[in-house]
mmCIF file of C-alpha atoms in Angstrom:
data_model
loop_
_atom_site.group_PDB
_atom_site.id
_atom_site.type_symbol
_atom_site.label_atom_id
_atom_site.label_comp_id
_atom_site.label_asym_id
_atom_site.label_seq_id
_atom_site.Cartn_x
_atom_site.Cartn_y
_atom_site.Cartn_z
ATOM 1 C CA UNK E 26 14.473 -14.938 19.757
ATOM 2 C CA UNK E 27 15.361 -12.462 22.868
ATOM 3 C CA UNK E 28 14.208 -9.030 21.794
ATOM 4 C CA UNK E 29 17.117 -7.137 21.639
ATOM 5 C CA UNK E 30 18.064 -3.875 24.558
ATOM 6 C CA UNK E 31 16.627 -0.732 24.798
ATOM 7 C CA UNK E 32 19.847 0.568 23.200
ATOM 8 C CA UNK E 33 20.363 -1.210 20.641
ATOM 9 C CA UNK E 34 16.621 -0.793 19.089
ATOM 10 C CA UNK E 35 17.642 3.234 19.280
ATOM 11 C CA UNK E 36 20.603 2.622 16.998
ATOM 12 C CA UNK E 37 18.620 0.395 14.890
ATOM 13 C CA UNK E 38 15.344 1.858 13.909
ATOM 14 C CA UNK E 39 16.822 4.948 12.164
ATOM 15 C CA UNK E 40 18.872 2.650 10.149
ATOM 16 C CA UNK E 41 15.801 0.460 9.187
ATOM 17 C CA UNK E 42 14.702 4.385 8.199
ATOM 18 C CA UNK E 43 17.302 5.268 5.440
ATOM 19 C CA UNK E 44 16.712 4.538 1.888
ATOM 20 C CA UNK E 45 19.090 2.708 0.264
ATOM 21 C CA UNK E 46 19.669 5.574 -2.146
ATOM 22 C CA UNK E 47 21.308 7.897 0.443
ATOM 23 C CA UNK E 48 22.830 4.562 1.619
ATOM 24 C CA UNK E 49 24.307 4.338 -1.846
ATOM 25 C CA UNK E 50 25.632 8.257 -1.462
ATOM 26 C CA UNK E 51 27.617 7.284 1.993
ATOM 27 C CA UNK E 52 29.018 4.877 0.563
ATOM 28 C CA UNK E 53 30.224 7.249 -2.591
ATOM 29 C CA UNK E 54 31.545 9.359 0.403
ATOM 30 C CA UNK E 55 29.356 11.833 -0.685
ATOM 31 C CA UNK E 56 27.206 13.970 2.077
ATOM 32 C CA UNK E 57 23.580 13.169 3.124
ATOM 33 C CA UNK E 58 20.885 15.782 2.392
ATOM 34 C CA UNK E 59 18.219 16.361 4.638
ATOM 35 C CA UNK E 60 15.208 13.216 4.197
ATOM 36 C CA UNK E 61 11.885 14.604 4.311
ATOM 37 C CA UNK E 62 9.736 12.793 6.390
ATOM 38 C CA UNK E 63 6.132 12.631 6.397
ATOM 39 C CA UNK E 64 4.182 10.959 9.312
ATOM 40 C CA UNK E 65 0.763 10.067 10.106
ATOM 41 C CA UNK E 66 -0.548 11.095 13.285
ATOM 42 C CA UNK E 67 -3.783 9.615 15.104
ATOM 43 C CA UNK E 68 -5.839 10.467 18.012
ATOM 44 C CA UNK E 69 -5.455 8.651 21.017
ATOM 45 C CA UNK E 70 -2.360 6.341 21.923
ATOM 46 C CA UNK E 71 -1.323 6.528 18.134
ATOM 47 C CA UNK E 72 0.161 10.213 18.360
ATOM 48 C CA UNK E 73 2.099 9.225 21.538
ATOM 49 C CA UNK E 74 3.486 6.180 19.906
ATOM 50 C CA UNK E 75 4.609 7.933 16.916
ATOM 51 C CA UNK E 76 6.063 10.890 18.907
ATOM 52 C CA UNK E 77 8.171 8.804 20.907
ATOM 53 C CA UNK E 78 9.478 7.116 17.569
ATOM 54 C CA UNK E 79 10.483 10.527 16.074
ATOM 55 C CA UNK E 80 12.095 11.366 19.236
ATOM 56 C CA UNK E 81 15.230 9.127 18.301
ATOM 57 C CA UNK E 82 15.903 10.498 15.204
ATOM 58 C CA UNK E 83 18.396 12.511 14.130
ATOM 59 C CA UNK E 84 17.986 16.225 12.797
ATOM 60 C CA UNK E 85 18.923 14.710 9.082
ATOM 61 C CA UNK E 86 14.895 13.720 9.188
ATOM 62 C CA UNK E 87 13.517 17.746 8.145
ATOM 63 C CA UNK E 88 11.463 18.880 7.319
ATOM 64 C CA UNK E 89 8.718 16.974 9.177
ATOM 65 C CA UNK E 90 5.213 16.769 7.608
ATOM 66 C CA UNK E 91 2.514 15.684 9.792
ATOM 67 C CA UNK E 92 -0.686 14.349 8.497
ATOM 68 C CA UNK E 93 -3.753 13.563 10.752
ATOM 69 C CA UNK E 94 -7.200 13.592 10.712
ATOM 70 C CA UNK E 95 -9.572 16.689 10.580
ATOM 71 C CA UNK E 96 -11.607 15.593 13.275
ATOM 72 C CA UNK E 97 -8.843 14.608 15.367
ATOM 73 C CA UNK E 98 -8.592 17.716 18.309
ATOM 74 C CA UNK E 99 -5.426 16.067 20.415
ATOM 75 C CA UNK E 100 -3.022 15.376 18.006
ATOM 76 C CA UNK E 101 -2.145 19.024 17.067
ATOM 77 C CA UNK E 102 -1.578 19.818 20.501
ATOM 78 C CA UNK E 103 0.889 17.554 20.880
ATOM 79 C CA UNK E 104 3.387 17.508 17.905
ATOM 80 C CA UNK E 105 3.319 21.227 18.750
ATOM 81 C CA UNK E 106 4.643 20.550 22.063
ATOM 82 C CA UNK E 107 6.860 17.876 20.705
ATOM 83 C CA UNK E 108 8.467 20.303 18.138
ATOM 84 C CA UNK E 109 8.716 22.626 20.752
ATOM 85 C CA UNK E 110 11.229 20.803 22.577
ATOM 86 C CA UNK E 111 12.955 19.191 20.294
ATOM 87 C CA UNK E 112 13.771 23.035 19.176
ATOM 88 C CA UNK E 113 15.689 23.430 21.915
ATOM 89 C CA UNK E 114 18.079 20.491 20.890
ATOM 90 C CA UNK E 115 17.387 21.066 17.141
ATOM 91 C CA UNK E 116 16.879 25.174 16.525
ATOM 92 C CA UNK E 117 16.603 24.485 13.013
ATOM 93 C CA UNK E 118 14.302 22.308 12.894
ATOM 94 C CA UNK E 119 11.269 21.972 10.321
ATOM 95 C CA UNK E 120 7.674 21.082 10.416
ATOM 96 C CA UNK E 121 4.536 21.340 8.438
ATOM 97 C CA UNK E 122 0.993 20.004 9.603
ATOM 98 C CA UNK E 123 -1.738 19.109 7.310
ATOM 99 C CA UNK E 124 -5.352 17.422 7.624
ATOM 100 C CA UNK E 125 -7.492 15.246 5.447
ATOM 101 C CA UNK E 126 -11.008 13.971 6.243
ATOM 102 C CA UNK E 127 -10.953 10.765 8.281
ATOM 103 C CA UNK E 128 -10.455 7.354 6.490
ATOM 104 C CA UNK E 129 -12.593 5.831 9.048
ATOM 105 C CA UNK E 130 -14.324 6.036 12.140
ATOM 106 C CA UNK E 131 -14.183 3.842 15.268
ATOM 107 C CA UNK E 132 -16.497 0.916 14.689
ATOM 108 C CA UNK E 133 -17.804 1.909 11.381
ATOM 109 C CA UNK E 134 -18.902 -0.790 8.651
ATOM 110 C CA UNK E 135 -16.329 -2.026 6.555
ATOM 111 C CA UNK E 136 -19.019 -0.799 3.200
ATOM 112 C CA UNK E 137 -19.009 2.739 4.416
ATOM 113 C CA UNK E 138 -15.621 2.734 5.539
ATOM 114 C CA UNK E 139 -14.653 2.157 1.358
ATOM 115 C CA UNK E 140 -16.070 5.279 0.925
ATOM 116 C CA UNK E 141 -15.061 7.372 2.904
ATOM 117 C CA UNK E 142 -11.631 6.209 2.375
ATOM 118 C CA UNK E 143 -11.780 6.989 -0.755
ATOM 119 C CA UNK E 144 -13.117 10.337 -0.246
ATOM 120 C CA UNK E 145 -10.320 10.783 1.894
ATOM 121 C CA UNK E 146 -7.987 10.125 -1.152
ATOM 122 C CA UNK E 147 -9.082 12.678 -2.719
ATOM 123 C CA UNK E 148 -7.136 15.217 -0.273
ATOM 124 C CA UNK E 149 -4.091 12.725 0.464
ATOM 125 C CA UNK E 150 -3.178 12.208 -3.373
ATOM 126 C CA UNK E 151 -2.918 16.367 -4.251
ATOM 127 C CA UNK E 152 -0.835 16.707 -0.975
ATOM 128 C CA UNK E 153 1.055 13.930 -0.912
ATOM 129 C CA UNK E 154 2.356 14.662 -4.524
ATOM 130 C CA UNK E 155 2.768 18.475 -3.361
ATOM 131 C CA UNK E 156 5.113 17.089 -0.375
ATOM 132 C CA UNK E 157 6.809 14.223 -2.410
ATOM 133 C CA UNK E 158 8.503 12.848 1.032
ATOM 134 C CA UNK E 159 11.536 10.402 0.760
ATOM 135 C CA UNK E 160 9.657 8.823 3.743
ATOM 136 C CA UNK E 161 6.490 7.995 4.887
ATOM 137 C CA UNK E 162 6.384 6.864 9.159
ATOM 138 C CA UNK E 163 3.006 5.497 10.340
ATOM 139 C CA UNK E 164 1.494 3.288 12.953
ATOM 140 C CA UNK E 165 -2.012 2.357 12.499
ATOM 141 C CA UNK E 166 -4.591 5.531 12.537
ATOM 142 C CA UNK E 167 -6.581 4.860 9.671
ATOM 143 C CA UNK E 168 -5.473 8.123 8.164
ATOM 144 C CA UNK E 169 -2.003 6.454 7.033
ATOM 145 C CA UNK E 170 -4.356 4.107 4.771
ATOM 146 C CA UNK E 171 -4.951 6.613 2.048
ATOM 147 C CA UNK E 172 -1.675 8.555 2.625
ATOM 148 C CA UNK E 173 0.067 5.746 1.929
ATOM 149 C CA UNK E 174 -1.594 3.929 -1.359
ATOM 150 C CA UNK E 175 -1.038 7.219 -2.785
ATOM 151 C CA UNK E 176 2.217 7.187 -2.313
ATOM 152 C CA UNK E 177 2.268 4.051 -3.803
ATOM 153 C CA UNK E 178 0.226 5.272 -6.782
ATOM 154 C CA UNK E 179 3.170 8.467 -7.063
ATOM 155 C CA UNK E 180 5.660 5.606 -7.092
ATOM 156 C CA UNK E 181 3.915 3.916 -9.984
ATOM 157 C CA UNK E 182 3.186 6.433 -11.936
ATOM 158 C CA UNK E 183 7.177 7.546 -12.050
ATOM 159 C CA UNK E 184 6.541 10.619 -9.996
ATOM 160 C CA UNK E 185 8.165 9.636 -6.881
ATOM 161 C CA UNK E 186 9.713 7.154 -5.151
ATOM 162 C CA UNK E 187 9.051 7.240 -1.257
ATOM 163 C CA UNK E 188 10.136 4.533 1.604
ATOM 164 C CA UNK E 189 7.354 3.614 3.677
ATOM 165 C CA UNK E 190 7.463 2.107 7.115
ATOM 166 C CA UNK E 191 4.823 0.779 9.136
ATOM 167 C CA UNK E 192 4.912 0.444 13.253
ATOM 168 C CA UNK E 193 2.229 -1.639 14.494
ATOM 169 C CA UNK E 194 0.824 -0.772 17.671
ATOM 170 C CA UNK E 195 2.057 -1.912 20.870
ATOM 171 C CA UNK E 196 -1.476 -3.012 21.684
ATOM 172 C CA UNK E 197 -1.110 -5.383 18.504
ATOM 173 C CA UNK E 198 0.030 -8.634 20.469
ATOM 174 C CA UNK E 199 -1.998 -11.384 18.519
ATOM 175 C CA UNK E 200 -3.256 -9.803 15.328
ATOM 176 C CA UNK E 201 -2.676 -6.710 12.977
ATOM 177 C CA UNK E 202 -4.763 -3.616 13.235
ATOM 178 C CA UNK E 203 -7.315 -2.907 9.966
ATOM 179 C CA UNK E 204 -4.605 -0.482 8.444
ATOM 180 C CA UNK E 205 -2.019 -3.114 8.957
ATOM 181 C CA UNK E 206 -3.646 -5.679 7.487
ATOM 182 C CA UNK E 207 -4.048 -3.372 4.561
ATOM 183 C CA UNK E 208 -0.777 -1.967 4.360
ATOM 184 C CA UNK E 209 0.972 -5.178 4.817
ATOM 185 C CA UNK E 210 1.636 -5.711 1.285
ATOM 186 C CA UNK E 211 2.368 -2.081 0.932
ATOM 187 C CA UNK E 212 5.072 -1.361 2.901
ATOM 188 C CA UNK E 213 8.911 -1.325 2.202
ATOM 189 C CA UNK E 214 9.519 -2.098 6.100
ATOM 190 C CA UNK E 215 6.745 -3.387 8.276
ATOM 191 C CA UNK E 216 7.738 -3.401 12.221
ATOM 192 C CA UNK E 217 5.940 -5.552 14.918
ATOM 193 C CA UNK E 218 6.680 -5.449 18.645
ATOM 194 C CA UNK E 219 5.296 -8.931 19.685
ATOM 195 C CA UNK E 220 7.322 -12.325 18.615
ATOM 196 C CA UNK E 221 4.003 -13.935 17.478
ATOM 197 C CA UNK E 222 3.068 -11.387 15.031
ATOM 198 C CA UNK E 223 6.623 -12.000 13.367
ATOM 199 C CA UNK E 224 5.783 -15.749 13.070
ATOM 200 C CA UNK E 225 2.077 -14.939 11.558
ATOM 201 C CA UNK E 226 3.746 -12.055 9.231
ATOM 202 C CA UNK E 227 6.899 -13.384 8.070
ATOM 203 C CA UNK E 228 7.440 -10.303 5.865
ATOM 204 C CA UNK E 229 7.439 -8.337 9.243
ATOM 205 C CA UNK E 230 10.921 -7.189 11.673
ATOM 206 C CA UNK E 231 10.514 -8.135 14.724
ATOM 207 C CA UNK E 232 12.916 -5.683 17.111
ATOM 208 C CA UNK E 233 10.872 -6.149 20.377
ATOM 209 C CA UNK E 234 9.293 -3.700 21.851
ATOM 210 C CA UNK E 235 10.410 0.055 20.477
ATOM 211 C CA UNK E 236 7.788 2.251 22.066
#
């Protein structure tokens, strides 16, 4: 399968972004609302990936809740510029940014790493239920793992019912991050960028590369 043209992944991924609820309102002829979006930021290569993602959506996606990790020191620095800019395009525009305590370290054991996820649940559950976002955008930090089981665990509980969807990494060409292979079986839409991912995950979308 080619992957498809530069222009035609723009027009795509928002669509892959809509719930089918509002999906159900256009068809009704009835006007979109605003989704909120909530996205998980990470340090490093994760932020940039993310950022570029965002920048192809449309100003329907406010406000804009970012989530990253309390030790991470680049990340805020960036969306700020990001949201910067795009107010020049977007005046309007709405953001919020939060931090929890990190899921999980670079290179820590997998025991420890159950912990302190869990720990980091503890903040992600309150504020996730406080935000209640139609959408959830991540990409890998390890941050998204808790944010997004407790969405999940809103979802089950009645509470609320939020679309999640998972970019893996451009640096993913032969297997899934950690938080991938987590979130896998979590996710309403879970994007790869490499063919042979696609053929290992079947439940993956394969649209090429995107970022």
């Amino acid at each position: 399968m080619e992957p498809l043209q530069p222009v035609a992944l723009l027009l795509l991924l928002p669509l892959l972004l809509v719930p089918l609820a509002f999906l159900a309102r256009w068809r009704r002829g009835r006007r979109t609302p605003p989704l909120s979006l909530l996205v998980v930021a990470g340090s490093g290569g994760h932020t940039t990936e993310i950022l570029r993602l965002l920048s192809c959506l449309s100003e329907s996606y406010s406000p804009r809740h970012y989530v990253f990790a309390d030790s991470d020191k680049m990340s805020e620095a960036k969306i700020h510029y990001f949201e910067h800019k795009r107010a020049e395009t977007f005046p309007n525009s709405q953001f919020s940014l939060d931090r929890i305590p990190r899921s999980r370290e670079v290179r820590q054991s997998w025991a420890s790493s159950v912990v302190t996820t869990l720990y980091s649940m503890l903040y992600s559950l309150p504020l996730t239920y406080k935000l209640k976002p139609d959408l959830i955008l991540c990409n890998g930090p390890g941050t998204c793992v808790p944010v997004c089981i407790s969405a999940v665990l809103l979802g089950l509980l009645g509470i609320k019912r939020t679309i999640i969807v998972y970019v893996e990494s451009i640096c993913r060409v032969e297997t899934l991050s950690l938080s991938g292979k987590i979130l896998y079986y979590f996710t309403d839409y879970f994007i790869v960028q490499w063919p042979h991912l696609k053929e290992k995950y079947p439940k993956s979308v394969y649209l090429g590369r995107i970022v």
